[in-house]
Coordinates of C-alpha atoms and ligand atoms in Angstrom, one line a residue:
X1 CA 6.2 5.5 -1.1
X2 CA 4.7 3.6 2.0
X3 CA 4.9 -0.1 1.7
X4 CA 2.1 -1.3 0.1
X5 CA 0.7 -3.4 2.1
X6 CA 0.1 -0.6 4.4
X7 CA -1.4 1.5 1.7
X8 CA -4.5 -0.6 2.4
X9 CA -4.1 -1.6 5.8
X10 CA -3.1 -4.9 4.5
X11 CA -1.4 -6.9 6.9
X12 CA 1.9 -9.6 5.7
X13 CA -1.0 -12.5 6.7
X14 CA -4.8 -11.5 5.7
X15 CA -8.2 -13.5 5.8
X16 CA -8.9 -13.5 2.7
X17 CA -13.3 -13.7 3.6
X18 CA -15.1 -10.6 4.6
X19 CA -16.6 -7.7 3.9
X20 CA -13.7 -4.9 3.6
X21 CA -14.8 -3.7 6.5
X22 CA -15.4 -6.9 8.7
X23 CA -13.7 -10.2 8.2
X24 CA -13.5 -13.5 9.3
X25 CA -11.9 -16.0 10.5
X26 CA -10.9 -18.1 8.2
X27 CA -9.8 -22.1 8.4
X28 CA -8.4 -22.3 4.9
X29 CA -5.0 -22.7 3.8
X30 CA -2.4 -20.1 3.2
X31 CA -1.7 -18.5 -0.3
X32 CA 1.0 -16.5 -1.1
X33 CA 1.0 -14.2 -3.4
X34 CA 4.3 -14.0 -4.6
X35 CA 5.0 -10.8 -7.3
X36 CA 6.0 -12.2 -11.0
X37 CA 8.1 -9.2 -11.1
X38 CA 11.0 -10.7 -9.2
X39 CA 9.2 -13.6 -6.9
X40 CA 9.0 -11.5 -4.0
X41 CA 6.2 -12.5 -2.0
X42 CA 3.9 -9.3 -1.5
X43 CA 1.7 -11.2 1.4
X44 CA -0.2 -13.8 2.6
X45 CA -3.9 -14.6 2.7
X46 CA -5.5 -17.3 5.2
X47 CA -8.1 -19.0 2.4
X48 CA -11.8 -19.3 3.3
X49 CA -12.8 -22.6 4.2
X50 CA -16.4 -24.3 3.2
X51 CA -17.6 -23.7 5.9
X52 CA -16.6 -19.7 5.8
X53 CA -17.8 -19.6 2.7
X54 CA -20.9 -20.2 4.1
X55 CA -21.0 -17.9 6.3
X56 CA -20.6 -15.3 3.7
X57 CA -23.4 -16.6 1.7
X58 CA -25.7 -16.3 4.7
X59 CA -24.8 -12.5 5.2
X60 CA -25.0 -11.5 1.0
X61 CA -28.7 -13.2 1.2
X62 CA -29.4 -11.8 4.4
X63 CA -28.3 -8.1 3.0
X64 CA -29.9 -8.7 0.2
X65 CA -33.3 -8.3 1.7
X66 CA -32.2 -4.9 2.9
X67 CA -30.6 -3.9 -0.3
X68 CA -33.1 -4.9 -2.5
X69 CA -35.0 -2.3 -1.1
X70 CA -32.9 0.8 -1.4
X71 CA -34.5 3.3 -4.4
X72 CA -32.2 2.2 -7.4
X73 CA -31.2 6.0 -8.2
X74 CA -30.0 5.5 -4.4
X75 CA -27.8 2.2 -4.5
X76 CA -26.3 4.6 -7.6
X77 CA -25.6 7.0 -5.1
X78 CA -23.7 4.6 -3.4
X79 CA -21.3 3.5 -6.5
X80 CA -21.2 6.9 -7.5
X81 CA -19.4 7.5 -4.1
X82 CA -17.4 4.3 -5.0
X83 CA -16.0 5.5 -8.0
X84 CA -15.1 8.8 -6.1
X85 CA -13.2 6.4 -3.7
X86 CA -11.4 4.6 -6.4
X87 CA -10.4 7.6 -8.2
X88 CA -8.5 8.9 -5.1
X89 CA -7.1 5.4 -4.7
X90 CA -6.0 5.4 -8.4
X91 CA -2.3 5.5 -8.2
X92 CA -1.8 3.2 -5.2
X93 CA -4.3 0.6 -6.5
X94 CA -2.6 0.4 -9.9
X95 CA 0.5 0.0 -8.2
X96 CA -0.4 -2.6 -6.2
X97 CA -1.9 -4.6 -9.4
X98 CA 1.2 -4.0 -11.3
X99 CA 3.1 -5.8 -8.1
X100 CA 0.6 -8.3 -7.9
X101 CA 0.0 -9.8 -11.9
X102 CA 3.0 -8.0 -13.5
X103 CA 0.5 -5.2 -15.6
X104 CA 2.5 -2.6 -17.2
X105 CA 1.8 0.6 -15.4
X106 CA -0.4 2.6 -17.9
X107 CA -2.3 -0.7 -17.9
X108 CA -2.8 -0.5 -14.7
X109 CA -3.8 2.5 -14.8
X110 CA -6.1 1.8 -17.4
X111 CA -7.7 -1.1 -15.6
X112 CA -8.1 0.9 -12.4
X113 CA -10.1 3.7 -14.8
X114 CA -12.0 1.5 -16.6
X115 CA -13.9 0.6 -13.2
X116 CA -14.0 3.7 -12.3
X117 CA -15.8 4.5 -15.7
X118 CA -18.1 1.4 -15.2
X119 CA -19.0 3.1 -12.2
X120 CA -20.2 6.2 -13.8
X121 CA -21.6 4.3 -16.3
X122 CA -23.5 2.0 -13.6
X123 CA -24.8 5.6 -11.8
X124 CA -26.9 6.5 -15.0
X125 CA -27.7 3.2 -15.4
X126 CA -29.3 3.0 -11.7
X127 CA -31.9 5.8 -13.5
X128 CA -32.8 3.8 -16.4
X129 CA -33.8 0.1 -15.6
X130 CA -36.6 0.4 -18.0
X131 CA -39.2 -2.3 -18.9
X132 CA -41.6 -1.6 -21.4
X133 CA -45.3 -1.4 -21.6
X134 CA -47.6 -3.2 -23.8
X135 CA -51.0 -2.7 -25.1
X136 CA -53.1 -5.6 -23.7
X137 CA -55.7 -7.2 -26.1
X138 CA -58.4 -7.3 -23.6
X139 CA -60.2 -4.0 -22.9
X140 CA -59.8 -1.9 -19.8
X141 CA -56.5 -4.2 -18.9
X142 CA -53.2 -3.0 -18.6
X143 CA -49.8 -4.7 -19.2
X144 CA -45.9 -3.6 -18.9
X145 CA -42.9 -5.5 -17.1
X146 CA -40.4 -4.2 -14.6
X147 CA -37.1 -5.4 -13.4
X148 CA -36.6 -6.5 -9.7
X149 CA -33.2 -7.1 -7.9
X150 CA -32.3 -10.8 -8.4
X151 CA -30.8 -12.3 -5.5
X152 CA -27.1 -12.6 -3.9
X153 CA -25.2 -13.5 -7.3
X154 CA -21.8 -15.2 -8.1
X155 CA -19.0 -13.3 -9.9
X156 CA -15.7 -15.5 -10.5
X157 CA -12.9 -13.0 -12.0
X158 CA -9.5 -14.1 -13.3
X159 CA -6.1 -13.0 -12.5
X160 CA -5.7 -10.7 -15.9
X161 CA -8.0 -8.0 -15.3
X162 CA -8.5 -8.5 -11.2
X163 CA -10.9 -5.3 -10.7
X164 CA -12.3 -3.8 -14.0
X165 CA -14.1 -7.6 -14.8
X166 CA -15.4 -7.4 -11.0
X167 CA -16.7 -3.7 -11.5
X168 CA -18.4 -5.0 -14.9
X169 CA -20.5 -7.2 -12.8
X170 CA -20.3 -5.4 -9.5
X171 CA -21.5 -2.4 -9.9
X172 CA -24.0 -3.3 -12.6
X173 CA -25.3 -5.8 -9.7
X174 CA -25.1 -3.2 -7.0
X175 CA -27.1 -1.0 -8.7
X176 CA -29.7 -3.8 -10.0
X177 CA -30.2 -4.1 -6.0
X178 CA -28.2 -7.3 -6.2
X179 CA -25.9 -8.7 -3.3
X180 CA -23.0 -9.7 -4.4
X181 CA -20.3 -12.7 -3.6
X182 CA -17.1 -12.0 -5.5
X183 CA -14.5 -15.1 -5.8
X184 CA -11.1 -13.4 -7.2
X185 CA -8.5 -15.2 -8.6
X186 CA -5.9 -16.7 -5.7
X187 CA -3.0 -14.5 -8.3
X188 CA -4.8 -11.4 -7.6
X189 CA -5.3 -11.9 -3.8
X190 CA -4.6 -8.9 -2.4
X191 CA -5.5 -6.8 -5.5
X192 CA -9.1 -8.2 -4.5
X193 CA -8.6 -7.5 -0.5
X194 CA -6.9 -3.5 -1.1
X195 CA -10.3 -2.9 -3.8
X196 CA -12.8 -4.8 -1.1
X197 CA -11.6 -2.1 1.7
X198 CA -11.6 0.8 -0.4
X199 CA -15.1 -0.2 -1.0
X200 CA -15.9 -1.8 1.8
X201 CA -15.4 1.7 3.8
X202 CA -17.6 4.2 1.8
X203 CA -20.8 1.4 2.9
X204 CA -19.8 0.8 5.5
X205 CA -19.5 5.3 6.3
X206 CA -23.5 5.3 4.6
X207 CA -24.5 3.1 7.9
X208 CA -25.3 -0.2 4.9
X209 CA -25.5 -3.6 5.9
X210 CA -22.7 -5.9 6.2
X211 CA -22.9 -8.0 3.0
X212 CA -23.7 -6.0 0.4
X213 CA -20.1 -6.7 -1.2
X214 CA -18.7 -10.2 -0.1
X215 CA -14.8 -11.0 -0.8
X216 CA -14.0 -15.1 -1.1
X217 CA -10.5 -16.0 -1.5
X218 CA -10.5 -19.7 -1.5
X219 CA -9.6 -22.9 -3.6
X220 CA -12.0 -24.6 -6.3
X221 CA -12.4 -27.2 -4.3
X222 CA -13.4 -25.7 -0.8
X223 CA -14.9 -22.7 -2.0
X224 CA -15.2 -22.7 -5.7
X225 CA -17.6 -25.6 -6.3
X226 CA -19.8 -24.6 -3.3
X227 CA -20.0 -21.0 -4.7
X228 CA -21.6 -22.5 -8.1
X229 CA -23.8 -24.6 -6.7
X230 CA -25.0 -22.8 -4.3
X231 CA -28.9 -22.4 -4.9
X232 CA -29.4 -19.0 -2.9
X233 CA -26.9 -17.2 -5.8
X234 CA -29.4 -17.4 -8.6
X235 CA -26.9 -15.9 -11.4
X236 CA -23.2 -16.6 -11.5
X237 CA -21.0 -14.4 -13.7
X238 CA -17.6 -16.3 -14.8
X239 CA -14.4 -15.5 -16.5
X240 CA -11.7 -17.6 -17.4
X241 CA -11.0 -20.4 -19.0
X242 CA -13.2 -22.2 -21.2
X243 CA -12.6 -25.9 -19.4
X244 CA -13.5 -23.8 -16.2
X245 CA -16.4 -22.1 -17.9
X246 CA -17.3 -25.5 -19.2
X247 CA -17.6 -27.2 -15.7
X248 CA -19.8 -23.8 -14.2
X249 CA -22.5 -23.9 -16.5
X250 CA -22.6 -27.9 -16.7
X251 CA -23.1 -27.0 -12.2
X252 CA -25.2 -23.8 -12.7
X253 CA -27.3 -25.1 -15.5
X254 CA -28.3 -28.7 -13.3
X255 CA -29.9 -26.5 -10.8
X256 CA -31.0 -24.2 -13.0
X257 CA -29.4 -21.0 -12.1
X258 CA -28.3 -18.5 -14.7
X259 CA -24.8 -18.6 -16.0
X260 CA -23.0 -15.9 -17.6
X261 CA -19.7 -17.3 -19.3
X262 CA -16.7 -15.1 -20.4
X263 CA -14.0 -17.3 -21.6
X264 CA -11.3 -18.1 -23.9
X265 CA -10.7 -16.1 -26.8
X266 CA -8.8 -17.1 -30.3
X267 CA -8.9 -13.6 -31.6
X268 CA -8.0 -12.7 -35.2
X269 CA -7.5 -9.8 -37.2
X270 CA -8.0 -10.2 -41.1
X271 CA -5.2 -7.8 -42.9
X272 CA -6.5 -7.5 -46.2
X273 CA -4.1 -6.0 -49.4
X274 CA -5.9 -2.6 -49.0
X275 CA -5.5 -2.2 -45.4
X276 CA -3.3 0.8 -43.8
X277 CA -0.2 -0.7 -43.0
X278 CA 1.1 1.5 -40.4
X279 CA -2.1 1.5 -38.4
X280 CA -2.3 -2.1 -38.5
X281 CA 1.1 -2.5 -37.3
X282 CA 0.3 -0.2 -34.2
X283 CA -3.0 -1.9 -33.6
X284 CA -1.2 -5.6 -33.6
X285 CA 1.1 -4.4 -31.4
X286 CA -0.6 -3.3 -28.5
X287 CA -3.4 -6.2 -29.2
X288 CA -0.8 -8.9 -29.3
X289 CA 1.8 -7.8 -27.3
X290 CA -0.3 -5.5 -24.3
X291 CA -0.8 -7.4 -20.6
X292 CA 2.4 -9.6 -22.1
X293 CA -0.3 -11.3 -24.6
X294 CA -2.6 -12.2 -21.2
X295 CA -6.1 -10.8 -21.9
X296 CA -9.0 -12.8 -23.5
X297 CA -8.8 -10.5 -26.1
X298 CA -5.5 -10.3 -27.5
X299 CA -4.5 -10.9 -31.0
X300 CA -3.3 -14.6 -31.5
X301 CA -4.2 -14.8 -35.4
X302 CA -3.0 -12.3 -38.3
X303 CA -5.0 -13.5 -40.9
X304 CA -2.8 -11.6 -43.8
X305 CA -3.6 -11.3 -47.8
X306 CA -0.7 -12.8 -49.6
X307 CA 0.8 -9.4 -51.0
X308 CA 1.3 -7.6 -47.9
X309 CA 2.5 -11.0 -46.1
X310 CA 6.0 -10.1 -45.9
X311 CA 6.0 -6.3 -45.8
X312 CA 3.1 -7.1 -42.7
X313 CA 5.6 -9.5 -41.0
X314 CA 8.9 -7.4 -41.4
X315 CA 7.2 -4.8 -40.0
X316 CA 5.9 -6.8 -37.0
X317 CA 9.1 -8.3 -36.4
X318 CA 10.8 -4.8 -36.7
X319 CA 8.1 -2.9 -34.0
X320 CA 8.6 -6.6 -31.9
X321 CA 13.2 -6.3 -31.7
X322 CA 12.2 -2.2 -30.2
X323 CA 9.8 -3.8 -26.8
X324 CA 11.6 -3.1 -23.7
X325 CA 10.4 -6.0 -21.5
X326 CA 11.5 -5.8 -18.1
X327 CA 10.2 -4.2 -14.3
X328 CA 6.4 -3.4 -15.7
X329 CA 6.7 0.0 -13.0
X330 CA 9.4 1.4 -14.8
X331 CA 9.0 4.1 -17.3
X332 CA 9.3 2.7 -21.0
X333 CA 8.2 -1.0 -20.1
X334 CA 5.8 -1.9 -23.0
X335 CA 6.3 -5.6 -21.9
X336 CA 6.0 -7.1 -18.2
X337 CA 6.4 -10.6 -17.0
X338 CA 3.6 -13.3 -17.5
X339 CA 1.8 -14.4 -14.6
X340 CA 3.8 -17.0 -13.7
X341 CA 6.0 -20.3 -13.9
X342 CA 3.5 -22.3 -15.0
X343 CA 2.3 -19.6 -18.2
X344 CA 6.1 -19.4 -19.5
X345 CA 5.9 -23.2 -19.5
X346 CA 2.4 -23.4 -21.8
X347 CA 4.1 -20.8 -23.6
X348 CA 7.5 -23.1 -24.1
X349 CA 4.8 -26.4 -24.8
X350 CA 2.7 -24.4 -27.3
X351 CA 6.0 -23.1 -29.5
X352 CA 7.3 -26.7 -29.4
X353 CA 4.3 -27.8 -31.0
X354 CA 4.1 -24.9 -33.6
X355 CA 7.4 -26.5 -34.3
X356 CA 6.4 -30.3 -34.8
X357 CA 3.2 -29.3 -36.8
X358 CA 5.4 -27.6 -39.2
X359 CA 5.2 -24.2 -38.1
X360 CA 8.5 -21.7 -38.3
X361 CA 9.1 -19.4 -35.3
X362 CA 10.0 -16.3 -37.1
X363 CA 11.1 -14.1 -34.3
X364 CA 11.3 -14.1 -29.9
X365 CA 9.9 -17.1 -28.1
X366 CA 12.9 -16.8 -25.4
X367 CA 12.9 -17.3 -21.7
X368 CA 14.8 -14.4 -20.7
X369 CA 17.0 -14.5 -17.8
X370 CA 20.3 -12.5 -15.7
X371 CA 19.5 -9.8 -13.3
X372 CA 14.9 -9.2 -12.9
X373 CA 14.6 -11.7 -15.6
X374 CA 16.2 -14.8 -13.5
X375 CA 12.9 -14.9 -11.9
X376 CA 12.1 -16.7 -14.7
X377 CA 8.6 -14.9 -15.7
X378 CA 10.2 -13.0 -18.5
X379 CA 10.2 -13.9 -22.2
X380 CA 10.3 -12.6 -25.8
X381 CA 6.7 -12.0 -27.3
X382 CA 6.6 -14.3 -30.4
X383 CA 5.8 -14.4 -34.3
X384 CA 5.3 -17.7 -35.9
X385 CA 4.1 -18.6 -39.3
X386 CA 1.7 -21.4 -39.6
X387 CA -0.3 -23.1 -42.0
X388 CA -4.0 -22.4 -40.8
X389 CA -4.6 -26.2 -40.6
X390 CA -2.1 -26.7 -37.8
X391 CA -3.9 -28.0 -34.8
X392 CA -2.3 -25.4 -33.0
X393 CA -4.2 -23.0 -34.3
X394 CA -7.5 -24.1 -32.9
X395 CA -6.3 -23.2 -29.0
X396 CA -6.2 -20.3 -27.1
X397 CA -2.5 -20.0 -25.4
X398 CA -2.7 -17.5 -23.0
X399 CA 1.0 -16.0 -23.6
X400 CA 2.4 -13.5 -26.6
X401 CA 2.2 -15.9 -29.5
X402 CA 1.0 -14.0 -32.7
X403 CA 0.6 -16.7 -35.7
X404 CA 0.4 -15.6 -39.3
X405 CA -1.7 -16.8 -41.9
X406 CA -1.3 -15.9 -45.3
X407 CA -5.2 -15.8 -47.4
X408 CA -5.5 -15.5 -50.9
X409 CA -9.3 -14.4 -51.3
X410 CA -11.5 -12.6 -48.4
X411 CA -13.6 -15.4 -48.7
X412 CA -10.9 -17.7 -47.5
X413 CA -10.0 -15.2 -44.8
X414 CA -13.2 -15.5 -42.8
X415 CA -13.5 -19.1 -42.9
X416 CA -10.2 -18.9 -41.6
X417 CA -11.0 -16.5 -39.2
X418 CA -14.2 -18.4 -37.8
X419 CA -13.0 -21.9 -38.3
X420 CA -11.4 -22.0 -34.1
X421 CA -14.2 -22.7 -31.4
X422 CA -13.6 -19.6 -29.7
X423 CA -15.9 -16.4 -30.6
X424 CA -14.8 -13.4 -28.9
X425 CA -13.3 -10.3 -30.7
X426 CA -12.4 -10.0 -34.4
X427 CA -11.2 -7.1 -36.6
X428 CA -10.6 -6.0 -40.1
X429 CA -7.7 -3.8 -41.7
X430 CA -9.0 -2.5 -44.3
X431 CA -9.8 0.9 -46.7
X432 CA -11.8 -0.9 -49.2
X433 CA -15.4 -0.3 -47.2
X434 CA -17.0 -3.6 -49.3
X435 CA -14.3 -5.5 -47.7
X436 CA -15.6 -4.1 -44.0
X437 CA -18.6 -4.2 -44.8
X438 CA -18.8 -8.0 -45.5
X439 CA -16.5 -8.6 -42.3
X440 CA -19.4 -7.0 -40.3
X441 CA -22.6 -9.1 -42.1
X442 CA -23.6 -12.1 -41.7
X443 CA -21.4 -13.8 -44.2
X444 CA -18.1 -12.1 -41.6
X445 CA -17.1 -12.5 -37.9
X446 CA -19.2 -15.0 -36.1
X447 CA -17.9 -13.5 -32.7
X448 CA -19.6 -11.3 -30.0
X449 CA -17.1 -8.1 -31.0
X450 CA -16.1 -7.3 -34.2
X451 CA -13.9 -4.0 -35.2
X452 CA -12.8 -2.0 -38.0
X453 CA -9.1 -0.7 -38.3
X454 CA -9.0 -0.9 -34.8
X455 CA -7.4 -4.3 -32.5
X456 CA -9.5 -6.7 -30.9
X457 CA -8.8 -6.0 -27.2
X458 CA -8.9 -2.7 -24.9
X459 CA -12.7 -2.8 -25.7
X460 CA -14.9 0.6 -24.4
X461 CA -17.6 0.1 -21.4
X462 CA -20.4 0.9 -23.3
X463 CA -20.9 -2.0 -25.8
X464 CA -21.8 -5.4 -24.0
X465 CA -19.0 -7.3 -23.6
X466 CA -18.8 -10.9 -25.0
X467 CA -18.5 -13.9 -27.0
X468 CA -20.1 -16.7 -29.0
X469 CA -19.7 -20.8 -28.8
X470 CA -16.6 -21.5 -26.6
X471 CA -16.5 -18.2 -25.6
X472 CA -19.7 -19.0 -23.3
X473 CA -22.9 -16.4 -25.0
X474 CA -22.5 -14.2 -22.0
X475 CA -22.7 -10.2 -22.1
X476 CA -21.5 -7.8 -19.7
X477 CA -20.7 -4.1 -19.1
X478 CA -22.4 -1.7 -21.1
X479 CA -25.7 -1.3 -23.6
X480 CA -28.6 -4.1 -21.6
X481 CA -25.9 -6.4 -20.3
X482 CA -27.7 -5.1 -16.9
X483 CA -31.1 -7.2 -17.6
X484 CA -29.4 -10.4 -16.7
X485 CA -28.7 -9.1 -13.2
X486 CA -32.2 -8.7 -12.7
X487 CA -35.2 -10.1 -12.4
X488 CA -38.0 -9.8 -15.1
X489 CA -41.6 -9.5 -14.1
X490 CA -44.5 -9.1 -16.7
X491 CA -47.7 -8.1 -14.9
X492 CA -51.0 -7.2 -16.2
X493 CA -53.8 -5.8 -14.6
X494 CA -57.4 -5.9 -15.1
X495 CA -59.1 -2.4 -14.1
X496 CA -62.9 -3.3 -15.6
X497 CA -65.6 -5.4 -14.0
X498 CA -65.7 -8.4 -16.6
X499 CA -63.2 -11.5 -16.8
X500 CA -62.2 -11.6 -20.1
X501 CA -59.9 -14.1 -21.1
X502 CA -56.4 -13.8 -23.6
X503 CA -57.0 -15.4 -27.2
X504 CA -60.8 -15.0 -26.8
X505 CA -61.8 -18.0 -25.0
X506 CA -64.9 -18.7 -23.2
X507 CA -65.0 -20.3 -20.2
X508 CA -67.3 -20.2 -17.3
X509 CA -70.5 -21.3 -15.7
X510 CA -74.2 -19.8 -17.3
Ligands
UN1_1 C1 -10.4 -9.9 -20.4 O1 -9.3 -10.1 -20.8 O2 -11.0 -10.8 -19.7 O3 -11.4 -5.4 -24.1 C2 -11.2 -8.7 -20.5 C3 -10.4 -5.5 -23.3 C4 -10.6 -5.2 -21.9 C5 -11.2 -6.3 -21.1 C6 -10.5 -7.6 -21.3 N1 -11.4 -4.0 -21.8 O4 -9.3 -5.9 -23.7

């Protein structure tokens, strides 16, 4: 296999502003991005500095105006020769995110697909940006809305799913005729840089503006706060944590931009005494122990019903002693290293505090180390039983820490289950369809996704993606998440030769 960096013409130092095809020259600082693998560092990128990322801002709006005007089944044309480009790319892109944040291969893989599915899915869409059309209550007047491209927007992505997050908003904005300034994670540098080439060449080959798709590696402070206060982005898209959701909409919202917020998850899966054992074991798995327990919607909370407490936990603790955790490229590896130092440390914090608050780790929580794992990044995913009122509880810690609860009535199990701050992805187990159907009412999950006898995360394209209160109230990906990229226009026209005027008032001169 060639080296990498080379893959993607990546050189060992990169600026990390441009377009994929043209870059500049950046006065920023240097980031490393070093592989949580083994600590090898993969490359360097020369940040962006304020005033680069003003340069890029000038070139998305001034694109923009070009764009905008492209036929919208066009600009699909375009992302459906995107996706093309990806797909031939799969194997080296994947790779090259499994280096970079420590994704399992068929993960990878999986991440690479599901933007190349949102690209298909953005094609179709770039055909169907429908407004409706109203009867106006004034004769001989016509009235219907349309959609218009909104501006140069803002997407922020996080270093868990580096590309399929961007293509949610990226190529839903593309085809919306939107420009669009992407701000990647500093631990998924070069993921960002190899995806901006591959992209950055097929508009680049169609003779497109520069600008169309902006890359802005840069730190919060330089580049990040400029980015969401920036007046010409009129919509920034952000995912990550809920403190740095928190402090982008407080910025967006005082100029009065449009935010859309995809934070912190506290997912929970109710396991009620007439659920399928065996499938909720394999579902708990994958949700609480996939991407090492790192995406907003893993499993933290097993919300169990006192008779299948113990028979639910053996059997976790059973499927959890048979993970190999190791090299997240090698065949077998259901479990790769967190993202860094810093996570296995939260991690350590948040199982010390399970412990003071009267909580029992039942199985795992251990740093590994000797031979890959002396890097440090490697540890045991983790069952604890807690108490539901342990403060604990109430946080989202971004590492493989699976608490159970044990509930007595359903009843109990929802408030339990809604009782966090976060409002992202819940789930059932159940065969008793009263029980499901309750979960799914208004009496159930208060959060944006909720699921029967399947897990929380690994969540399709086509449903919007998203979450209530901390979880920010933002939609993305499939079904109409594309309406927020746009701009909404009601228009009516007036095709008699009298003035009438709405709610029947009379006004005018005899
Ligand atoms: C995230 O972790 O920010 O539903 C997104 C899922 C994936 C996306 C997760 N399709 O788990």
């Amino acid at each position: 296999m060639k080296d990498i960096l080379q893959e993607f013409d990546l050189l060992k130092e990169n600026p990390g502003a441009g377009t994929g095809t043209t870059w500049l020259e950046c006065g920023g600082e240097i980031l490393e991005s070093v592989s949580p693998i083994d600590g090898q560092i993969l490359g360097r990128v020369r940040q962006a500095s304020g005033a680069n990322y003003d340069e890029v801002a000038v070139r998305a709006s001034t694109a923009f105006e070009e764009w905008r005007m492209v036929p919208a089944p066009k600009r699909g044309d375009i992302v459906r020769q995107i996706g093309n480009a990806v797909r031939t790319r799969k194997q080296e892109l994947s790779t090259m995110l499994s280096l970079e944040v420590g994704k399992i291969r068929p993960e990878a893989e999986g991440e690479v697909q599901e933007m190349i599915d949102m690209c298909d899915f953005a094609v179709g869409q770039s055909r169907m940006l429908y407004g409706l059309s109203m009867h106006s209550e004034r004769p001989r007047h016509r009235m219907y809305e349309q959609y218009h491209p909104l501006g140069p927007i803002g997407v922020i992505t996080a270093f868990n799913f580096p590309v399929a997050v961007w293509a949610w908003n990226a190529m839903i904005g593309l085809i919306a005729g939107d420009t669009v300034v992407w701000k990647p994670s500093s631990k998924a540098a070069l993921t960002a840089l190899a995806t901006a080439k591959i992209i950055g060449h097929v508009l680049h080959e169609n003779d497109l503006p520069e600008g169309i798709l902006n890359v802005v590696i840069g730190s919060r402070d330089e580049v990040g706060e400029k980015l969401i206060a920036d007046r010409r982005l009129p919509l920034i898209s952000a995912t990550g944590s809920v403190a740095m959701g928190r402090r982008v909409g407080q910025v967006v919202a005082s100029r009065l931009g449009k935010s859309l917020l995809e934070l912190g998850g506290n997912n929970a899966v109710i396991v009620s005494s007439k659920a399928d054992l065996d499938l909720a074991v394999r579902a708990i798995l994958f949700g609480a122990v996939g991407t090492a327990g790192q995406r907003c919607t893993s499993i933290r909370r097993i919300i169990a019903h006192k008779e299948i407490f113990n028979p639910l936990t053996e059997a976790l603790i059973e499927a959890y002693k048979q993970l190999v955790i190791g090299n997240p490229l090698e065949n077998g590896v259901l479990v790769g290293p967190l993202i860094d130092a810093e996570a296995v440390e939260n991690m350590q914090r948040a199982l010390e505090e399970i412990k003071s608050q009267g909580g029992r780790v039942l199985y795992g929580g251990e740093i590994l180390s000797g031979g890959i794992y002396d890097v440090g990044t490697y540890v045991t995913p983790c069952i604890c039983e807690v108490s539901n009122d342990c403060p604990i509880v109430q946080e989202e810690t971004f590492a493989p820490i699976l608490y159970m609860i044990p509930y007595e009535t359903l009843e109990e199990a929802i408030q339990y289950h809604n009782d966090v701050p976060q409002g992202l992805s819940s789930a059932i187990f159940t065969t008793d369809l009263r029980e499901s159907e309750i979960f799914l009412s208004h009496l159930g999950s208060d959060c944006g996704i909720a699921n029967v006898n399947i897990g929380t995360s690994g969540a399709e394209i086509g449903g919007a993606f998203g979450g209530e209160k901390d979880t920010g109230g933002g939609r993305e990906s499939g079904s109409d998440a594309w309406k927020i990229y746009m701009r909404r226009q009601t228009c009516t026209i007036n095709w008699s030769r009298e003035m009438p005027l709405a709610q029947g008032i009379e006004f005018g001169i005899e």
